[in-house]
Structures are given as structure tokens and as C-alpha cells.
mmCIF file of C-alpha atoms in Angstrom:
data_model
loop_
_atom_site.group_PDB
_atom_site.id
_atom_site.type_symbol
_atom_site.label_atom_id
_atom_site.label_comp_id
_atom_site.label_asym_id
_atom_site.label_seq_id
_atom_site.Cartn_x
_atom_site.Cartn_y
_atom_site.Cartn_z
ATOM 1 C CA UNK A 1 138.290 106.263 90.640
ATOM 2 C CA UNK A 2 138.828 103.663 93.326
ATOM 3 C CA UNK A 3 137.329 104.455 97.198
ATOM 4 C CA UNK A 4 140.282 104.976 99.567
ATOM 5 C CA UNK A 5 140.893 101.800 101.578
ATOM 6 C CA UNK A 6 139.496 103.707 104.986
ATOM 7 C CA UNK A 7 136.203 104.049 103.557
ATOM 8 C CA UNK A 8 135.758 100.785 101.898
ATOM 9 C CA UNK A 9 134.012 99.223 104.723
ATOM 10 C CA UNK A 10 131.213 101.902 104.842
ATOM 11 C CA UNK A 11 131.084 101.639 101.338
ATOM 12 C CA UNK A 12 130.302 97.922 101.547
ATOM 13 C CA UNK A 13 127.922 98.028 104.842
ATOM 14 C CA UNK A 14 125.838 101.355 104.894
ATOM 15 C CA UNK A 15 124.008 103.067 103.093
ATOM 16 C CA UNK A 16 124.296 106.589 103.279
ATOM 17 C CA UNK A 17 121.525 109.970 103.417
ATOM 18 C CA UNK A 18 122.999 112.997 102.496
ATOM 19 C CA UNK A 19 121.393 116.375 102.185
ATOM 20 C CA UNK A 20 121.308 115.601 98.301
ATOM 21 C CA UNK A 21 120.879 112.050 97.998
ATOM 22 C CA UNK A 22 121.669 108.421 98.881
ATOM 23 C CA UNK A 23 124.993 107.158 98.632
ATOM 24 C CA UNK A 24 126.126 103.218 98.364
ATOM 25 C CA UNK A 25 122.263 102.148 97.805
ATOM 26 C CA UNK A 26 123.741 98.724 94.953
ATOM 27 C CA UNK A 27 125.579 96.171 96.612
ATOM 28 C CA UNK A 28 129.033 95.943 95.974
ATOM 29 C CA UNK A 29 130.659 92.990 98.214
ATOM 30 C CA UNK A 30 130.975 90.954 94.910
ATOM 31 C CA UNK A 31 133.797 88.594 94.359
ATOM 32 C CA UNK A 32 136.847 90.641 93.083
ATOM 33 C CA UNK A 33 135.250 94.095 93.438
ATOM 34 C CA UNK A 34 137.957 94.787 96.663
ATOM 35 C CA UNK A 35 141.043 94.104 96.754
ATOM 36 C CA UNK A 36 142.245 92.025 100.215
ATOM 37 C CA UNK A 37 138.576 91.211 100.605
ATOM 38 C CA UNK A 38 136.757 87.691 100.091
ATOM 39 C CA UNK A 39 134.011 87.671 99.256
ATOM 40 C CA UNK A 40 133.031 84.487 97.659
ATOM 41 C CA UNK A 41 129.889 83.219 98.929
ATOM 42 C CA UNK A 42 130.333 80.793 101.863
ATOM 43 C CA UNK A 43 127.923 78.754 103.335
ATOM 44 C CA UNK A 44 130.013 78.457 106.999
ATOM 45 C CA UNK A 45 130.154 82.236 107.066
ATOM 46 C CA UNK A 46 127.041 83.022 106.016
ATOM 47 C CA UNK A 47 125.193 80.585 108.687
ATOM 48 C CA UNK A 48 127.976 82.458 111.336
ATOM 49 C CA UNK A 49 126.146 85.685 110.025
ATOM 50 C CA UNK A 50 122.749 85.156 109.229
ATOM 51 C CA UNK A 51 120.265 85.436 111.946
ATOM 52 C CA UNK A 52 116.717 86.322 112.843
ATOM 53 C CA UNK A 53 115.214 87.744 115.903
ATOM 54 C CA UNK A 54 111.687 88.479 116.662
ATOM 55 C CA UNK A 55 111.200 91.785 118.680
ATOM 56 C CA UNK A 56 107.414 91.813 119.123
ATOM 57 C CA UNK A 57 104.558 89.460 118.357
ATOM 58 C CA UNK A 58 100.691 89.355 118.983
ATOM 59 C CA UNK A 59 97.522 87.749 117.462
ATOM 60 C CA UNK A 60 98.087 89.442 114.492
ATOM 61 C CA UNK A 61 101.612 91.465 113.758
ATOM 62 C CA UNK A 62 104.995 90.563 113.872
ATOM 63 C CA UNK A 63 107.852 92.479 113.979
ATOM 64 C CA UNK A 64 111.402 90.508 113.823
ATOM 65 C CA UNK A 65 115.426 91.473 112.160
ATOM 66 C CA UNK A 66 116.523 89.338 109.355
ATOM 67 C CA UNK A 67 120.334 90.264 109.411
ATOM 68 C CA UNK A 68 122.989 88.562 107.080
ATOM 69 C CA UNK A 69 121.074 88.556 103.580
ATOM 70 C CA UNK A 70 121.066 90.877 100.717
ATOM 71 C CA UNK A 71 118.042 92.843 100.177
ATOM 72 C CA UNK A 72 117.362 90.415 96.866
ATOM 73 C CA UNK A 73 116.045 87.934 99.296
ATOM 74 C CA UNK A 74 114.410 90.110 101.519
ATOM 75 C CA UNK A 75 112.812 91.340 99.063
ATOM 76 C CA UNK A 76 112.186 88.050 97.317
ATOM 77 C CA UNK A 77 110.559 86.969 101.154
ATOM 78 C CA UNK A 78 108.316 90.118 101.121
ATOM 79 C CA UNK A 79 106.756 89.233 97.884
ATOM 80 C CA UNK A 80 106.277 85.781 98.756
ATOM 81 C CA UNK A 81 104.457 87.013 101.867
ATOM 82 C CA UNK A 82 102.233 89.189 99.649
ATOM 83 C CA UNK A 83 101.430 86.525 96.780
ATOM 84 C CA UNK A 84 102.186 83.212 96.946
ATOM 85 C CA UNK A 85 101.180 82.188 100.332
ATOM 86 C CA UNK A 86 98.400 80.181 99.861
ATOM 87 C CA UNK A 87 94.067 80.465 101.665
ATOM 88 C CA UNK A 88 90.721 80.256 101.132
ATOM 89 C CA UNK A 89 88.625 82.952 99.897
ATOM 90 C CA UNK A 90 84.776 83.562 98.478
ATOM 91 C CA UNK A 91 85.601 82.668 94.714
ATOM 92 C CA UNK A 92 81.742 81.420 93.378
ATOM 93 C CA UNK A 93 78.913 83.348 94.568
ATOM 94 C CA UNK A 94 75.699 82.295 93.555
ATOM 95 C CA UNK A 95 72.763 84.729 94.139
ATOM 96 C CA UNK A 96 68.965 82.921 94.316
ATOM 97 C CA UNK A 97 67.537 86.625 95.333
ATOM 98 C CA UNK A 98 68.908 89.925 96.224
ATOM 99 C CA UNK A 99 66.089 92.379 96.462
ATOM 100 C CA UNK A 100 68.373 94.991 98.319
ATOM 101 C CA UNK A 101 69.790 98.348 96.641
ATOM 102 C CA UNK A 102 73.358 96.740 95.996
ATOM 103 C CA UNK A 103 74.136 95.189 92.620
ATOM 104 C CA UNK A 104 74.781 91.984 92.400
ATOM 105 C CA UNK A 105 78.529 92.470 91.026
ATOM 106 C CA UNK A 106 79.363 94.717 93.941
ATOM 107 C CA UNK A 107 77.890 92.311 96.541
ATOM 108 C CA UNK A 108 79.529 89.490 95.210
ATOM 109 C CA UNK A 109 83.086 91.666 94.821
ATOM 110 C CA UNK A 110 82.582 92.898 98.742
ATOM 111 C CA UNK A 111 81.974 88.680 99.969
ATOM 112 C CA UNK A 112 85.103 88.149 97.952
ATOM 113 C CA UNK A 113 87.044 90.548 99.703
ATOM 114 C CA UNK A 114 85.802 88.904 103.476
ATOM 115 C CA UNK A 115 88.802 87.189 104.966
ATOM 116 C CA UNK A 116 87.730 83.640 105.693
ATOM 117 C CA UNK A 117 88.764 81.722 108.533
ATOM 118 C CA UNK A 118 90.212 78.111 107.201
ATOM 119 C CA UNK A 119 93.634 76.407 107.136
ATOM 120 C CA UNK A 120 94.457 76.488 103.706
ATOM 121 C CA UNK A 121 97.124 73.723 104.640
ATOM 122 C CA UNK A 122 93.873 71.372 105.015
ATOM 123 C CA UNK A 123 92.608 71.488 101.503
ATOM 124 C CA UNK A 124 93.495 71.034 97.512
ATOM 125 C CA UNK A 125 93.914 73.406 95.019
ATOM 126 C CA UNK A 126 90.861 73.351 92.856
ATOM 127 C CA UNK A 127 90.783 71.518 89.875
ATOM 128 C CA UNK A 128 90.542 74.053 86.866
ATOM 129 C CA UNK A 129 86.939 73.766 85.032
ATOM 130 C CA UNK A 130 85.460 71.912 88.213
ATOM 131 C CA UNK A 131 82.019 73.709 88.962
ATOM 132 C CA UNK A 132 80.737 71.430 91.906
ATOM 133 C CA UNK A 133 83.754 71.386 93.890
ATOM 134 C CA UNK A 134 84.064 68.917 97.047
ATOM 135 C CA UNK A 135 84.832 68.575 100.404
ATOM 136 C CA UNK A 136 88.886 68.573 99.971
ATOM 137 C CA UNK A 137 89.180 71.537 97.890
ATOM 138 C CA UNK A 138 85.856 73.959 99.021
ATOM 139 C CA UNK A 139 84.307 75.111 101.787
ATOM 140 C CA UNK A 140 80.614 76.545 101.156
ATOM 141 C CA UNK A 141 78.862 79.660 103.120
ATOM 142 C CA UNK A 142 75.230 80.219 102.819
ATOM 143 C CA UNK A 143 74.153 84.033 103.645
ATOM 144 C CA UNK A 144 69.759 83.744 103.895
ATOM 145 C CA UNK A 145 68.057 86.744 105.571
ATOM 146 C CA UNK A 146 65.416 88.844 105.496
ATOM 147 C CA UNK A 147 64.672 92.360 106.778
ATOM 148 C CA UNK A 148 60.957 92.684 108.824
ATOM 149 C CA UNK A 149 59.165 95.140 111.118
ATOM 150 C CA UNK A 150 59.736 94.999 114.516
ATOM 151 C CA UNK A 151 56.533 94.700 115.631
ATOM 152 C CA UNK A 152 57.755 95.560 119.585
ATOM 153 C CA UNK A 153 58.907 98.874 118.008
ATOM 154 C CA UNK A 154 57.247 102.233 119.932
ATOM 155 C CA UNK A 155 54.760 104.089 117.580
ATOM 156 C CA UNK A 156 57.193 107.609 117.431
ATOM 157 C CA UNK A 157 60.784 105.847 117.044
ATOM 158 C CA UNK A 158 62.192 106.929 113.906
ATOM 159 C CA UNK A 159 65.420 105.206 115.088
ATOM 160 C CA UNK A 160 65.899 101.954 112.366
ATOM 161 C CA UNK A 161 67.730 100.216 115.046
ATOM 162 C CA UNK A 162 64.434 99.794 116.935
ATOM 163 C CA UNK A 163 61.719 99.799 114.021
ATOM 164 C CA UNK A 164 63.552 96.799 111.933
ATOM 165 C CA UNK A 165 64.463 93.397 112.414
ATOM 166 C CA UNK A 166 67.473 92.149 110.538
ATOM 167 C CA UNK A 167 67.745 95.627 108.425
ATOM 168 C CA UNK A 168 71.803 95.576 108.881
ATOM 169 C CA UNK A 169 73.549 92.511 107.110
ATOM 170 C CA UNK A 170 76.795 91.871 108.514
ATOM 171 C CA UNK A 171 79.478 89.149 107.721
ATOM 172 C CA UNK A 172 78.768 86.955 111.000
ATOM 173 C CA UNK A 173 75.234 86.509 109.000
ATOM 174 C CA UNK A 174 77.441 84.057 106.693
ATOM 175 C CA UNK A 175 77.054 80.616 107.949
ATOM 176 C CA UNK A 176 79.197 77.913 107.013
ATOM 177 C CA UNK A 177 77.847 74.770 105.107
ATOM 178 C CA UNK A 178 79.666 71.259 105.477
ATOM 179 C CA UNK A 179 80.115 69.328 102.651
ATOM 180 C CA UNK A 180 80.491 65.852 102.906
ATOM 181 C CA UNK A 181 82.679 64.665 105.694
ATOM 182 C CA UNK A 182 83.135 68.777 106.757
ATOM 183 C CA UNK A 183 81.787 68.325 110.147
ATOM 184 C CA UNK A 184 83.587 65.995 111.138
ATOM 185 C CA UNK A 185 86.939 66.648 109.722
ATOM 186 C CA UNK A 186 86.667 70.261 111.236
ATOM 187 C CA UNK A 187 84.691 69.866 114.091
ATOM 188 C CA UNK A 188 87.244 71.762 115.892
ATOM 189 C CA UNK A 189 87.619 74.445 113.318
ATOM 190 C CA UNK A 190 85.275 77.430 114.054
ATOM 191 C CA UNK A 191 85.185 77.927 109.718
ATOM 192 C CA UNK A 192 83.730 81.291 108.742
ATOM 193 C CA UNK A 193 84.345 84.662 108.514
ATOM 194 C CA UNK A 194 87.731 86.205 110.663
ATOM 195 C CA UNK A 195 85.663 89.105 111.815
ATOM 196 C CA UNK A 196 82.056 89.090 112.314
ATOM 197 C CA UNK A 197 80.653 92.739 112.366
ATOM 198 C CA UNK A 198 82.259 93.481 108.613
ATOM 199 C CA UNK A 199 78.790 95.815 107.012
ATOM 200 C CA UNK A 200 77.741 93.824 103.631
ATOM 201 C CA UNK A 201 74.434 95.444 103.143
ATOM 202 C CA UNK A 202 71.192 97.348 104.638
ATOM 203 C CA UNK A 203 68.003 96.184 104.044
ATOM 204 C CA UNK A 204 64.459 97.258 104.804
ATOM 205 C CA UNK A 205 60.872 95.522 104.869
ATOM 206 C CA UNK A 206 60.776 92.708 102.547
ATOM 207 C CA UNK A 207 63.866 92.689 101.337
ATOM 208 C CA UNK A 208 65.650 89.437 101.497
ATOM 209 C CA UNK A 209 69.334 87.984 100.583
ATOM 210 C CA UNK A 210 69.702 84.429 99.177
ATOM 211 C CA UNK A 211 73.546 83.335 98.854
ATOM 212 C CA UNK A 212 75.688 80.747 98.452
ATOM 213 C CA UNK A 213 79.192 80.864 98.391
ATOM 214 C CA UNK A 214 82.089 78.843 97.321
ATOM 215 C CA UNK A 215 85.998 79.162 99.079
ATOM 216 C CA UNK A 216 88.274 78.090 96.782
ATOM 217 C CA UNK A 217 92.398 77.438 98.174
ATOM 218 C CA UNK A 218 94.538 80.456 95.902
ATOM 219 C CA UNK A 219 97.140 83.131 96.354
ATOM 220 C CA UNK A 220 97.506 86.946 95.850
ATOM 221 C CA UNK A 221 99.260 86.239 92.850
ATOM 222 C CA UNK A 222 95.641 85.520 90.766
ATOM 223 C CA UNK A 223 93.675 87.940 92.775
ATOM 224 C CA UNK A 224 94.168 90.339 95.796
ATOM 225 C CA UNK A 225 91.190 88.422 98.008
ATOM 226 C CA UNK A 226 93.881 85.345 98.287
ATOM 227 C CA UNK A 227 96.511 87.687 100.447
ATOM 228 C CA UNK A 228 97.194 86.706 103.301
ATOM 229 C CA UNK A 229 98.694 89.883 104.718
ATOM 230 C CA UNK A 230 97.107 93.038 105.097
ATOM 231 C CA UNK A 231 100.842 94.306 105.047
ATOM 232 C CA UNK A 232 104.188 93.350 104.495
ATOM 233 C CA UNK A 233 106.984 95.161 104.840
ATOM 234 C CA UNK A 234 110.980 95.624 105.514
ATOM 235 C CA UNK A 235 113.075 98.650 106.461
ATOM 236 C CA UNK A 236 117.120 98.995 107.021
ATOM 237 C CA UNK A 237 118.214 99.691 110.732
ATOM 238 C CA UNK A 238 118.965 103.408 110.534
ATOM 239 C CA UNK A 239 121.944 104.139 112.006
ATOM 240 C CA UNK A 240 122.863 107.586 113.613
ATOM 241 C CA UNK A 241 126.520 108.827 114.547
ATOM 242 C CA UNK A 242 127.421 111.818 116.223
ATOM 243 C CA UNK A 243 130.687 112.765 115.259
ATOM 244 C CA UNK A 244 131.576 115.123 117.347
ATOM 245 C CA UNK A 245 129.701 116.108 120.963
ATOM 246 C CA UNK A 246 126.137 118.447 120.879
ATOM 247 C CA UNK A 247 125.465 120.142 123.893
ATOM 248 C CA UNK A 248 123.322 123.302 125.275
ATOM 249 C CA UNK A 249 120.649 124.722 122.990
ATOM 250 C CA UNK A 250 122.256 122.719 119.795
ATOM 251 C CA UNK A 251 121.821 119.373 121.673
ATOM 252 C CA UNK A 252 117.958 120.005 122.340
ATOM 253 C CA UNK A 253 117.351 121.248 118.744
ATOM 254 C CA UNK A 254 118.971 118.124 117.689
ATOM 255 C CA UNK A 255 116.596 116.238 119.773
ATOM 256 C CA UNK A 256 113.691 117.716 118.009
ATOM 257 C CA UNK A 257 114.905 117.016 114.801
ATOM 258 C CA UNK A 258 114.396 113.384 115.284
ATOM 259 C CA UNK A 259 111.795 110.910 116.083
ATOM 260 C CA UNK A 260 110.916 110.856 119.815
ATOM 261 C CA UNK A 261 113.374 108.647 121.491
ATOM 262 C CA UNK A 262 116.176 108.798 119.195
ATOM 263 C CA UNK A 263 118.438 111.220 120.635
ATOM 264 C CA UNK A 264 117.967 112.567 124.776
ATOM 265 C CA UNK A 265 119.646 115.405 126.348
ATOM 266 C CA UNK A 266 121.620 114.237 129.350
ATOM 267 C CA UNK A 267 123.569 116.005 132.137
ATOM 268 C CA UNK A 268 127.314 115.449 131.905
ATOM 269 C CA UNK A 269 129.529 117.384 134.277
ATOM 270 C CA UNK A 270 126.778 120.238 134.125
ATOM 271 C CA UNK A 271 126.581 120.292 130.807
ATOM 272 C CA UNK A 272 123.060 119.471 128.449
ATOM 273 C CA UNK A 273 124.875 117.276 126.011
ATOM 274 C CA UNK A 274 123.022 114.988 123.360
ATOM 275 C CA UNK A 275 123.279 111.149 123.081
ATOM 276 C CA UNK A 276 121.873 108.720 120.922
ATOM 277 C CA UNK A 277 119.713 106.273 122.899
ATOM 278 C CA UNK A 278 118.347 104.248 119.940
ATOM 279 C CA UNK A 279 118.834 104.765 116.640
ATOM 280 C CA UNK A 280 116.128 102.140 115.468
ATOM 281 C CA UNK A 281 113.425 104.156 116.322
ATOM 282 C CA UNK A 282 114.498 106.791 113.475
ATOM 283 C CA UNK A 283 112.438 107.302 110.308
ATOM 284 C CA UNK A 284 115.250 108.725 108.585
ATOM 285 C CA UNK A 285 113.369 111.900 107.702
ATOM 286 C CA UNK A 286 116.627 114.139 107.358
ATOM 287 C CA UNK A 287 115.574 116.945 108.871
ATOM 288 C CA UNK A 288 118.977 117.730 110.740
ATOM 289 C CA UNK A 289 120.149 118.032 107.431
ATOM 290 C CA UNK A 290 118.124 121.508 106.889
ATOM 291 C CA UNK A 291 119.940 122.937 110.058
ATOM 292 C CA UNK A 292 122.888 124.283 108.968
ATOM 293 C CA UNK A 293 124.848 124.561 112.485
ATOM 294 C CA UNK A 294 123.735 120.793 112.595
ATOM 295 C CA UNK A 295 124.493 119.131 109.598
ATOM 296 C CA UNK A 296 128.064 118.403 110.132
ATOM 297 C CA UNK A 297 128.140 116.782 113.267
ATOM 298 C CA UNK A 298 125.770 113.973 112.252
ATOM 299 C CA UNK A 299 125.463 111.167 109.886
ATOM 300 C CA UNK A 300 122.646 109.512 108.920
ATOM 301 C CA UNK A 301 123.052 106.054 107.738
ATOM 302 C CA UNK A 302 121.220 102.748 107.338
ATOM 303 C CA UNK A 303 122.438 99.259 108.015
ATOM 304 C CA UNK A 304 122.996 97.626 104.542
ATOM 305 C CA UNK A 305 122.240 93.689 105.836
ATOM 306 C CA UNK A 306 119.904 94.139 108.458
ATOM 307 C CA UNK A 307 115.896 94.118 107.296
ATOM 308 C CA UNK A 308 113.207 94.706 109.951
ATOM 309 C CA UNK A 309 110.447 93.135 108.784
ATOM 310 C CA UNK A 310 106.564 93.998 109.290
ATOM 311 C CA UNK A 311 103.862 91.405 108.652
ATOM 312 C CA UNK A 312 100.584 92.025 109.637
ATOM 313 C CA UNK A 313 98.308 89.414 108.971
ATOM 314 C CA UNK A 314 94.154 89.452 107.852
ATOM 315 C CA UNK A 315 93.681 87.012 110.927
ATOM 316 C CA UNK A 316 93.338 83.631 108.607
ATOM 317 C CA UNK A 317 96.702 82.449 109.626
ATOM 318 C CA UNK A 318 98.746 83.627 112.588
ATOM 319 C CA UNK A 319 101.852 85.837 111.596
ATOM 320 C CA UNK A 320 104.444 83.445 112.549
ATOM 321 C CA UNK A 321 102.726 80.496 110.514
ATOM 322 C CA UNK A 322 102.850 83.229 107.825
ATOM 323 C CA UNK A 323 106.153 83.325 107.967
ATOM 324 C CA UNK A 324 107.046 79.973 108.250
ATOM 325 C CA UNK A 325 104.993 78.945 104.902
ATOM 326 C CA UNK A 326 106.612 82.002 103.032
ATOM 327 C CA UNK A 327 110.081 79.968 104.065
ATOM 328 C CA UNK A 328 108.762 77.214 102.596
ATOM 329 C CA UNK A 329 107.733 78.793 98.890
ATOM 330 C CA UNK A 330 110.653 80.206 99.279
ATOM 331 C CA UNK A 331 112.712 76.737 99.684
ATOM 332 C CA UNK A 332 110.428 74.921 97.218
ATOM 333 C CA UNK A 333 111.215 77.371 94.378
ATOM 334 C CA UNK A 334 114.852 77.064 95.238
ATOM 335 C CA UNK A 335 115.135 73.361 94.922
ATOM 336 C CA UNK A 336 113.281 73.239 91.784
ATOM 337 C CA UNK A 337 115.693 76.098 90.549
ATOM 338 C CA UNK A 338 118.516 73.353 90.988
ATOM 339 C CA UNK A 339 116.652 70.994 89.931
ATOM 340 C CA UNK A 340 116.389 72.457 86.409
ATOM 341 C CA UNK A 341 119.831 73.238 86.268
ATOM 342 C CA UNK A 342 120.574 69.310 87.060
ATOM 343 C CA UNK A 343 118.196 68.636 84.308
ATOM 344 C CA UNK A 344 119.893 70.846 81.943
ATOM 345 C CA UNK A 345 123.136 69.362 82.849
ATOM 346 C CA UNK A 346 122.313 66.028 81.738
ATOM 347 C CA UNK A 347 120.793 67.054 78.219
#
């Protein structure tokens, strides 16, 4: 049965949360699906409609809108983010002595794990079978220590703290080794470990650690260590509507219902009557649906073409170069899409 013509435009835009269920969650704006409307894909309109704003940044998150794309592409950008977004992490560990309590495999698994700080840009993917590895394509750690009494140490401490030297092994204990030209190519370049007081092992008396690592260039794709996101994420806008005015004790249970600073309670000609301040804030939780008095004079919707994005990066790479790489992946696969159609043309 075809949608009336008044509700077409909801149809094609939001997304709706009912008591029961989502409505209009598959896009539908495909050429020919609506009468009167074109929608033939247009690069002029869609570089009229597609935009991106950044609403808060730091050292290490970014939050921003993507509006004007379907959520194929968004989603397609998230997953990029997650796995193909190249850097350098522990890939070859090799152990000379390890007299502490922790396996081998689960030490080595645990220095894999340690986000490394190093422009991947910088270096070459490593050739597969290559052992040896060289200055363009690895960087090399070296983790040597040893746990001894602390001969300073009062005769009744019991504290370890105070009677050992070295007895807690943490990841600023992993020292970087140049290879070749290394040190001077990155003299700049602090290389190492992102944060230094990550726990890798406890020791006591005469035990020792002997490692060497080797960081290899790779992406989340082959193994979770290569991420370079500790998240990466997109939501809709929500979008709330009051359709018809909430005031008194109605407008501050409506209040309640949502996330703090969704909906106030404002005076209005001595009335208590309840306004939506900002609907972004919402995390579409549905409770006013459970009120029955309440139900019917919201709706709860979601922007269909407008993503906020979450990335929140391990510290290798800032957010925003994040970003701009994942563009980039995201660009590269694209052309050589159309370049294989060209090719196939021409056979």
C-alpha cells in the first residue's frame, strides 16, 4: 500500500521509535521509489548537502557530524577507522631470559598489545618472509632488567616498594633501539611506548627479563594490536517533537523521562510548561513511551542522514590525522573500484 503523500518526507528522512519497534530503519530515497521526487544521485546536490562539523576535540577524542551520506558510508568510514588504518605494533618478540612467573606466550601477547608511539606514515610494509627487517620497515625495543634487594631498605619493612629494586616492570622499561640511520631520521621522534606506567610484569630477587622486540607497520584487519582506535563509533541525531504543549506535573515527569538536558521546565505566563532544549543529548531510551498519559504527545525520532561520529584514539596518531588517513583508504579503494570497472570495459 503506498504512504500518503503527507508522510512521505518522514518516511524518507527519520527514522522512527515506537513503543513496539522502529519504523523507516532501510533507506528508501532510491530513484523511482516516489513519485514527484528526484532522486538520482547528483554530485552538485550532494556537495550542497554534505557537510562535516567537528563539535569537540582533544589529545585524544573527537567528536564531529557527518550529515548528507547514507549510513553505507558511514558505516564503510567506521570500519575503515577500526581496520585498515595503518601503525606500528610489537609483532617479533624474542626472549634471551625470562626467569619471572609469566609465560613466555602471555608476555609476548601483553608487549603486543602496548600501543607504540611511531608514524606509521614514515615506514614500509614489511616484506612477507623477511626475518631481519631494516630500518624503513622496523623499529626495535629492547626490555633488559633485573629485580635486586634494596640494600637501603629498613630491617622491619615488609612493604616491596621499599625492600626491592626494579621488582615492578612497566612499559616505560622498553627502550627503543635505532637501526641503521634511526637516530637520525627520528631524532625528533620520542619512539616508544604511548604510555609509560602500562604493568608488564613483577619480579623479585634474581629474576631478570631479556627482550627484544620487533614493530612491524599493519592494520586491525590481520590482528587487533594494529588498531588504531580504542573506539569508533556513529549515532543518528535523535530528534524529539512535542506535539502538543506539557505543562504542570506532566511537564516535570516528562523531564525525568529523558536524559538530563533534553527537555527543561520553563515558566510561561505562570504556567510550568516543558520545552525541548536539545534533543542531541538524548539516548533514545524510550522511556516516555511506558507513561501512558505521555506517550501521545511525543515522538521520538532520529535523523536519517546525520552520523555523529566518536573516535577515540590509542594515542599513536592524533584523532584528526585518524580521520584524515581513514579518508584516504577510503578514496584509494574507490578509485581502484573504477579502475576495475575501466579495465573490464576494455576486455
Amino acid at each position: 500500500m503506498a504512504a500518503p503523500m503527507s508522510n512521505v518526507e518522514e518516511i524518507r528522512n527519520r527514522v522512527i521509535l515506537g513503543e513496539f519497534g522502529v519504523r523507516n530503519v532501510h533507506t528508501t530515497d532510491f530513484p523511482g521509489n516516489y513519485p514527484g521526487y528526484d532522486d538520482t544521485w547528483n554530485l552538485k546536490k550532494f556537495e550542497q548537502n554534505f557537510k562535516i562539523d567537528i563539535i569537540q576535540m582533544d589529545e585524544n577524542t573527537l567528536e564531529f557530524d557527518m550529515v548528507g551520506i547514507d549510513a553505507a558510508i558511514a558505516n564503510a568510514f567506521r570500519r575503515i577507522l577500526l581496520a585498515e588504518v595503518p601503525t606500528m605494533a610489537v609483532e617479533k618478540v624474542f626472549i634471551y631470559n625470562n626467569t619471572s612467573i609469566i609465560q613466555d606466550e602471555i608476555l609476548a601477547h601483553r608487549l603486543g598489545l602496548i600501543p607504540i608511539k611511531a608514524d606509521p606514515r614514515l615506514f614500509e610494509y614489511r616484506n612477507a618472509g623477511d626475518e631481519e627487517g631494516t630500518e624503513i620497515d622496523t623499529i626495535q625495543l629492547q626490555l633488559k632488567i633485573k629485580c635486586t634487594r634494596n640494600p637501603r631498605a629498613t630491617k622491619d619493612s615488609s612493604d616491596p616498594s621499599e625492600l626491592y629494586l626494579n621488582h615492578m616492570v612497566y612499559s616505560k622499561d622498553m627502550k627503543w633501539v635505532p637501526i641503521g640511520n634511526q637516530a637520525d631520521v627520528f631524532a625528533d621522534a620520542s619512539i616508544g611506548p604511548v604510555h609509560d606506567d602500562i604493568l608488564l610484569a613483577q619480579l623479585r630477587p634474581g629474576q631478570e627479563l631479556d627482550i627484544v622486540m620487533h614493530c612491524v607497520k599493519g592494520i586491525g584487519k590481520d590482528h587487533a594490536k594494529f588498531s588504531p582506535v580504542a573506539t569508533a563509533s556513529y549515532r543518528l541525531l535523535p530528534e524529539v517533537t512535542l506535539l502538543e504543549p506539557v505543562e504542570g506535573e506532566k511537564a516535570e515527569r516528562l523531564k525525568r523521562c529523558f536524559s538530563p538536558g533534553v527537555v527543561e521546565v520553563e515558566d510561561c505566563g505562570g504556567k510550568r510548561v516543558a520545552k525541548v532544549v536539545n534533543s542531541r543529548l538524548d539516548t533514545c531510551s524510550r522511556e516516555v513511551l511506558r507513561h501512558d498519559d505521555l506517550k501521545n504527545l511525543v515522538k521520538l525520532g532520529r535523523v536519517r542522514d546525520h552520523f555523529i561520529f566518536s573516535v577515540e584514539s590509542t594515542g599513536i596518531l592524533a584523532p584528526e590525522v585518524l580521520v584524515s588517513e581513514a579518508i584516504k583508504v577510503l578514496m584509494a579503494k574507490c578509485q581502484k573500484f573504477l579502475s576495475e570497472l575501466d579495465s573490464a570495459e576494455m576486455e
